[in-house]
Amino acid sequence: MATKKINTINISGSEYAKVSERLKEFHKTYKSGRIETSYNLTESMICFKTIITPDTTNPDRFFTGHSLGKLTGTKAFEKLETISVGRALAFLGLLADGEIASYEEMSEYVIEEGEKSAEKFEKIEKLKKEADKIKDIDELRKFYAKNRGIGKEFDDFIVNKSKELKEKNKDVKKEKK
């Protein structure tokens, strides 16, 4: 079967198909098809594997999809299974504009990225407050060495703080003369 375009939803400028739409098309097109899911669970992670056989009379032709994630949040188990099924269906050719990721997968990604951004913002703000209390350039250098790599916003703040401390040092030296 050729790649089949499915109804989509736009997320951040790209079109993604819902897994439910992909499933409807699968059941309509592949009357003797089979979808099997399995999972491996560790203390903190779960990995789903989906195997889709479009024609059970030809079991050598199958498509797989995987998803990996933490078991946190509402319905995490079900969401990860759905993502795995969606990826296998996409590899079969039931996708939107060539996108393997499903609407469900991208929605989860957008939520995770938003949470990471909020955590990063809070960390940067906390570090900026700590750095603001520093009055010595050498102490600032040590502080930066310990906390660098968090992002451009923090780096820029440290550069400006460093310039500020250097200016204050110049002013103090002028006053002493």
PDB file of C-alpha atoms in Angstrom:
ATOM      1  CA  MET A   1       0.000   0.000   0.000  1.00  0.00           C
ATOM      2  CA  ALA A   2       1.214   3.491  -0.773  1.00  0.00           C
ATOM      3  CA  THR A   3       1.508   6.102   1.911  1.00  0.00           C
ATOM      4  CA  LYS A   4      -1.978   7.242   2.879  1.00  0.00           C
ATOM      5  CA  LYS A   5      -2.733  10.756   4.134  1.00  0.00           C
ATOM      6  CA  ILE A   6      -4.812  10.828   7.304  1.00  0.00           C
ATOM      7  CA  ASN A   7      -6.802  13.670   8.902  1.00  0.00           C
ATOM      8  CA  THR A   8      -4.398  15.856  10.845  1.00  0.00           C
ATOM      9  CA  ILE A   9      -4.064  18.490  13.552  1.00  0.00           C
ATOM     10  CA  ASN A  10      -1.564  21.344  13.348  1.00  0.00           C
ATOM     11  CA  ILE A  11       1.020  21.635  16.129  1.00  0.00           C
ATOM     12  CA  SER A  12       3.646  24.378  15.829  1.00  0.00           C
ATOM     13  CA  GLY A  13       3.249  24.600  12.055  1.00  0.00           C
ATOM     14  CA  SER A  14       3.412  20.866  11.263  1.00  0.00           C
ATOM     15  CA  GLU A  15       0.567  18.439  10.640  1.00  0.00           C
ATOM     16  CA  TYR A  16       0.213  15.372  12.864  1.00  0.00           C
ATOM     17  CA  ALA A  17      -2.334  12.559  12.701  1.00  0.00           C
ATOM     18  CA  LYS A  18      -4.095  11.274  15.800  1.00  0.00           C
ATOM     19  CA  VAL A  19      -3.439   7.613  16.503  1.00  0.00           C
ATOM     20  CA  SER A  20      -7.207   7.007  16.536  1.00  0.00           C
ATOM     21  CA  GLU A  21      -7.362   8.220  12.902  1.00  0.00           C
ATOM     22  CA  ARG A  22      -4.476   5.950  11.943  1.00  0.00           C
ATOM     23  CA  LEU A  23      -6.185   3.014  13.682  1.00  0.00           C
ATOM     24  CA  LYS A  24      -9.490   3.609  11.851  1.00  0.00           C
ATOM     25  CA  GLU A  25      -7.655   3.554   8.539  1.00  0.00           C
ATOM     26  CA  PHE A  26      -5.726   0.421   9.533  1.00  0.00           C
ATOM     27  CA  HIS A  27      -8.887  -1.520  10.415  1.00  0.00           C
ATOM     28  CA  LYS A  28     -10.626  -0.314   7.248  1.00  0.00           C
ATOM     29  CA  THR A  29      -7.706  -1.214   4.966  1.00  0.00           C
ATOM     30  CA  TYR A  30      -6.201  -4.313   6.597  1.00  0.00           C
ATOM     31  CA  LYS A  31      -9.075  -6.661   7.443  1.00  0.00           C
ATOM     32  CA  SER A  32      -6.722  -9.514   8.400  1.00  0.00           C
ATOM     33  CA  GLY A  33      -4.199  -7.316  10.187  1.00  0.00           C
ATOM     34  CA  ARG A  34      -2.968  -7.626  13.744  1.00  0.00           C
ATOM     35  CA  ILE A  35      -1.570  -5.164  16.294  1.00  0.00           C
ATOM     36  CA  GLU A  36       0.426  -6.505  19.247  1.00  0.00           C
ATOM     37  CA  THR A  37       1.913  -4.434  22.040  1.00  0.00           C
ATOM     38  CA  SER A  38       4.363  -5.444  24.734  1.00  0.00           C
ATOM     39  CA  TYR A  39       6.405  -3.566  27.293  1.00  0.00           C
ATOM     40  CA  ASN A  40       9.476  -3.783  29.499  1.00  0.00           C
ATOM     41  CA  LEU A  41       9.365  -2.056  32.849  1.00  0.00           C
ATOM     42  CA  THR A  42      12.239  -0.913  35.062  1.00  0.00           C
ATOM     43  CA  GLU A  43      12.008   0.989  38.335  1.00  0.00           C
ATOM     44  CA  SER A  44      11.595   4.341  36.616  1.00  0.00           C
ATOM     45  CA  MET A  45      11.163   3.742  32.867  1.00  0.00           C
ATOM     46  CA  ILE A  46       8.899   1.816  30.544  1.00  0.00           C
ATOM     47  CA  CYS A  47       9.567   0.832  26.938  1.00  0.00           C
ATOM     48  CA  PHE A  48       6.672  -0.164  24.682  1.00  0.00           C
ATOM     49  CA  LYS A  49       7.062  -2.140  21.482  1.00  0.00           C
ATOM     50  CA  THR A  50       4.282  -2.484  18.948  1.00  0.00           C
ATOM     51  CA  ILE A  51       4.342  -4.989  16.100  1.00  0.00           C
ATOM     52  CA  ILE A  52       1.856  -4.487  13.301  1.00  0.00           C
ATOM     53  CA  THR A  53       1.278  -7.245  10.783  1.00  0.00           C
ATOM     54  CA  PRO A  54      -0.944  -5.862   8.009  1.00  0.00           C
ATOM     55  CA  ASP A  55      -1.755  -9.331   6.671  1.00  0.00           C
ATOM     56  CA  THR A  56      -1.602 -12.267   9.084  1.00  0.00           C
ATOM     57  CA  THR A  57      -1.255 -14.667   6.134  1.00  0.00           C
ATOM     58  CA  ASN A  58       2.143 -13.002   5.502  1.00  0.00           C
ATOM     59  CA  PRO A  59       3.696 -12.735   9.005  1.00  0.00           C
ATOM     60  CA  ASP A  60       7.154 -11.957   7.587  1.00  0.00           C
ATOM     61  CA  ARG A  61       5.950  -8.459   6.640  1.00  0.00           C
ATOM     62  CA  PHE A  62       5.557  -6.423   9.807  1.00  0.00           C
ATOM     63  CA  PHE A  63       6.232  -2.937  11.156  1.00  0.00           C
ATOM     64  CA  THR A  64       7.425  -1.908  14.603  1.00  0.00           C
ATOM     65  CA  GLY A  65       7.101   1.175  16.747  1.00  0.00           C
ATOM     66  CA  HIS A  66       8.616   1.986  20.117  1.00  0.00           C
ATOM     67  CA  SER A  67       8.165   4.519  22.874  1.00  0.00           C
ATOM     68  CA  LEU A  68      10.196   5.107  25.985  1.00  0.00           C
ATOM     69  CA  GLY A  69       9.241   7.195  28.971  1.00  0.00           C
ATOM     70  CA  LYS A  70       8.792   7.592  32.683  1.00  0.00           C
ATOM     71  CA  LEU A  71       5.695   6.387  34.481  1.00  0.00           C
ATOM     72  CA  THR A  72       4.763   9.794  35.830  1.00  0.00           C
ATOM     73  CA  GLY A  73       1.603  11.757  35.304  1.00  0.00           C
ATOM     74  CA  THR A  74      -1.948  10.830  34.479  1.00  0.00           C
ATOM     75  CA  LYS A  75      -2.371   7.852  32.145  1.00  0.00           C
ATOM     76  CA  ALA A  76       1.383   7.686  31.392  1.00  0.00           C
ATOM     77  CA  PHE A  77       1.196   3.931  30.671  1.00  0.00           C
ATOM     78  CA  GLU A  78      -1.642   4.358  28.160  1.00  0.00           C
ATOM     79  CA  LYS A  79      -0.059   7.398  26.495  1.00  0.00           C
ATOM     80  CA  LEU A  80       3.221   5.579  25.933  1.00  0.00           C
ATOM     81  CA  GLU A  81       1.428   2.558  24.478  1.00  0.00           C
ATOM     82  CA  THR A  82      -0.562   4.843  22.160  1.00  0.00           C
ATOM     83  CA  ILE A  83       2.624   6.558  20.980  1.00  0.00           C
ATOM     84  CA  SER A  84       4.213   3.175  20.224  1.00  0.00           C
ATOM     85  CA  VAL A  85       1.157   2.054  18.222  1.00  0.00           C
ATOM     86  CA  GLY A  86       1.107   5.373  16.357  1.00  0.00           C
ATOM     87  CA  ARG A  87       4.741   5.045  15.325  1.00  0.00           C
ATOM     88  CA  ALA A  88       4.224   1.490  14.029  1.00  0.00           C
ATOM     89  CA  LEU A  89       1.172   2.634  12.036  1.00  0.00           C
ATOM     90  CA  ALA A  90       3.235   5.481  10.570  1.00  0.00           C
ATOM     91  CA  PHE A  91       5.985   3.091   9.484  1.00  0.00           C
ATOM     92  CA  LEU A  92       3.268   1.049   7.775  1.00  0.00           C
ATOM     93  CA  GLY A  93       2.414   4.174   5.796  1.00  0.00           C
ATOM     94  CA  LEU A  94      -0.553   5.551   7.717  1.00  0.00           C
ATOM     95  CA  LEU A  95       0.792   9.013   8.409  1.00  0.00           C
ATOM     96  CA  ALA A  96       0.397  12.712   7.821  1.00  0.00           C
ATOM     97  CA  ASP A  97       2.618  14.520   5.320  1.00  0.00           C
ATOM     98  CA  GLY A  98       5.504  12.147   6.015  1.00  0.00           C
ATOM     99  CA  GLU A  99       5.459  12.780   9.780  1.00  0.00           C
ATOM    100  CA  ILE A 100       6.177   9.639  11.802  1.00  0.00           C
ATOM    101  CA  ALA A 101       5.297  11.306  15.107  1.00  0.00           C
ATOM    102  CA  SER A 102       1.625  11.347  16.038  1.00  0.00           C
ATOM    103  CA  TYR A 103      -0.474  14.127  17.521  1.00  0.00           C
ATOM    104  CA  GLU A 104      -0.308  12.337  20.896  1.00  0.00           C
ATOM    105  CA  GLU A 105       3.484  12.087  20.760  1.00  0.00           C
ATOM    106  CA  MET A 106       3.941  15.738  19.827  1.00  0.00           C
ATOM    107  CA  SER A 107       1.447  16.906  22.458  1.00  0.00           C
ATOM    108  CA  GLU A 108       3.414  15.024  25.110  1.00  0.00           C
ATOM    109  CA  TYR A 109       6.676  16.492  23.762  1.00  0.00           C
ATOM    110  CA  VAL A 110       5.316  20.058  23.872  1.00  0.00           C
ATOM    111  CA  ILE A 111       4.180  19.548  27.488  1.00  0.00           C
ATOM    112  CA  GLU A 112       7.565  18.084  28.512  1.00  0.00           C
ATOM    113  CA  GLU A 113       9.466  20.906  26.818  1.00  0.00           C
ATOM    114  CA  GLY A 114       7.258  23.470  28.548  1.00  0.00           C
ATOM    115  CA  GLU A 115       7.970  21.875  31.922  1.00  0.00           C
ATOM    116  CA  LYS A 116      11.701  21.805  31.195  1.00  0.00           C
ATOM    117  CA  SER A 117      11.614  25.469  30.155  1.00  0.00           C
ATOM    118  CA  ALA A 118       9.818  26.458  33.354  1.00  0.00           C
ATOM    119  CA  GLU A 119      12.318  24.522  35.484  1.00  0.00           C
ATOM    120  CA  LYS A 120      15.233  26.074  33.598  1.00  0.00           C
ATOM    121  CA  PHE A 121      13.772  29.571  34.002  1.00  0.00           C
ATOM    122  CA  GLU A 122      13.388  29.059  37.756  1.00  0.00           C
ATOM    123  CA  LYS A 123      16.954  27.778  38.049  1.00  0.00           C
ATOM    124  CA  ILE A 124      18.353  30.720  36.070  1.00  0.00           C
ATOM    125  CA  GLU A 125      16.425  33.218  38.195  1.00  0.00           C
ATOM    126  CA  LYS A 126      17.722  31.603  41.391  1.00  0.00           C
ATOM    127  CA  LEU A 127      21.319  31.679  40.127  1.00  0.00           C
ATOM    128  CA  LYS A 128      20.972  35.299  39.016  1.00  0.00           C
ATOM    129  CA  LYS A 129      19.861  36.265  42.533  1.00  0.00           C
ATOM    130  CA  GLU A 130      22.855  34.446  44.002  1.00  0.00           C
ATOM    131  CA  ALA A 131      25.236  36.069  41.505  1.00  0.00           C
ATOM    132  CA  ASP A 132      23.784  39.494  42.227  1.00  0.00           C
ATOM    133  CA  LYS A 133      25.018  39.213  45.828  1.00  0.00           C
ATOM    134  CA  ILE A 134      28.619  38.612  44.709  1.00  0.00           C
ATOM    135  CA  LYS A 135      30.880  41.665  45.065  1.00  0.00           C
ATOM    136  CA  ASP A 136      34.239  40.199  44.028  1.00  0.00           C
ATOM    137  CA  ILE A 137      35.216  39.383  40.416  1.00  0.00           C
ATOM    138  CA  ASP A 138      37.213  36.264  41.410  1.00  0.00           C
ATOM    139  CA  GLU A 139      34.277  34.981  43.423  1.00  0.00           C
ATOM    140  CA  LEU A 140      32.031  35.602  40.392  1.00  0.00           C
ATOM    141  CA  ARG A 141      34.409  33.612  38.164  1.00  0.00           C
ATOM    142  CA  LYS A 142      34.303  30.663  40.576  1.00  0.00           C
ATOM    143  CA  PHE A 143      30.510  30.883  40.772  1.00  0.00           C
ATOM    144  CA  TYR A 144      30.239  30.894  36.972  1.00  0.00           C
ATOM    145  CA  ALA A 145      32.670  27.965  36.585  1.00  0.00           C
ATOM    146  CA  LYS A 146      30.469  25.970  38.953  1.00  0.00           C
ATOM    147  CA  ASN A 147      27.195  26.869  37.188  1.00  0.00           C
ATOM    148  CA  ARG A 148      28.051  27.423  33.523  1.00  0.00           C
ATOM    149  CA  GLY A 149      26.336  25.566  30.727  1.00  0.00           C
ATOM    150  CA  ILE A 150      22.810  26.471  31.746  1.00  0.00           C
ATOM    151  CA  GLY A 151      22.229  28.725  28.751  1.00  0.00           C
ATOM    152  CA  LYS A 152      22.908  31.982  26.954  1.00  0.00           C
ATOM    153  CA  GLU A 153      20.651  34.040  29.203  1.00  0.00           C
ATOM    154  CA  PHE A 154      22.694  33.095  32.279  1.00  0.00           C
ATOM    155  CA  ASP A 155      25.985  33.593  30.407  1.00  0.00           C
ATOM    156  CA  ASP A 156      24.907  37.086  29.332  1.00  0.00           C
ATOM    157  CA  PHE A 157      23.892  37.941  32.890  1.00  0.00           C
ATOM    158  CA  ILE A 158      27.326  36.875  34.190  1.00  0.00           C
ATOM    159  CA  VAL A 159      29.098  38.913  31.494  1.00  0.00           C
ATOM    160  CA  ASN A 160      27.114  42.008  32.480  1.00  0.00           C
ATOM    161  CA  LYS A 161      27.698  41.366  36.180  1.00  0.00           C
ATOM    162  CA  SER A 162      31.419  40.996  35.470  1.00  0.00           C
ATOM    163  CA  LYS A 163      31.477  44.336  33.616  1.00  0.00           C
ATOM    164  CA  GLU A 164      29.615  45.941  36.507  1.00  0.00           C
ATOM    165  CA  LEU A 165      32.154  44.635  39.040  1.00  0.00           C
ATOM    166  CA  LYS A 166      35.081  45.773  36.880  1.00  0.00           C
ATOM    167  CA  GLU A 167      33.570  49.277  36.652  1.00  0.00           C
ATOM    168  CA  LYS A 168      33.099  49.404  40.417  1.00  0.00           C
ATOM    169  CA  ASN A 169      36.720  48.309  40.871  1.00  0.00           C
ATOM    170  CA  LYS A 170      37.884  51.139  38.565  1.00  0.00           C
ATOM    171  CA  ASP A 171      35.805  53.660  40.523  1.00  0.00           C
ATOM    172  CA  VAL A 172      37.221  52.427  43.854  1.00  0.00           C
ATOM    173  CA  LYS A 173      40.805  52.696  42.531  1.00  0.00           C
ATOM    174  CA  LYS A 174      40.141  56.277  41.307  1.00  0.00           C
ATOM    175  CA  GLU A 175      38.767  57.272  44.714  1.00  0.00           C
ATOM    176  CA  LYS A 176      41.876  55.929  46.464  1.00  0.00           C
ATOM    177  CA  LYS A 177      44.172  58.095  44.325  1.00  0.00           C
TER     178      LYS A 177
END
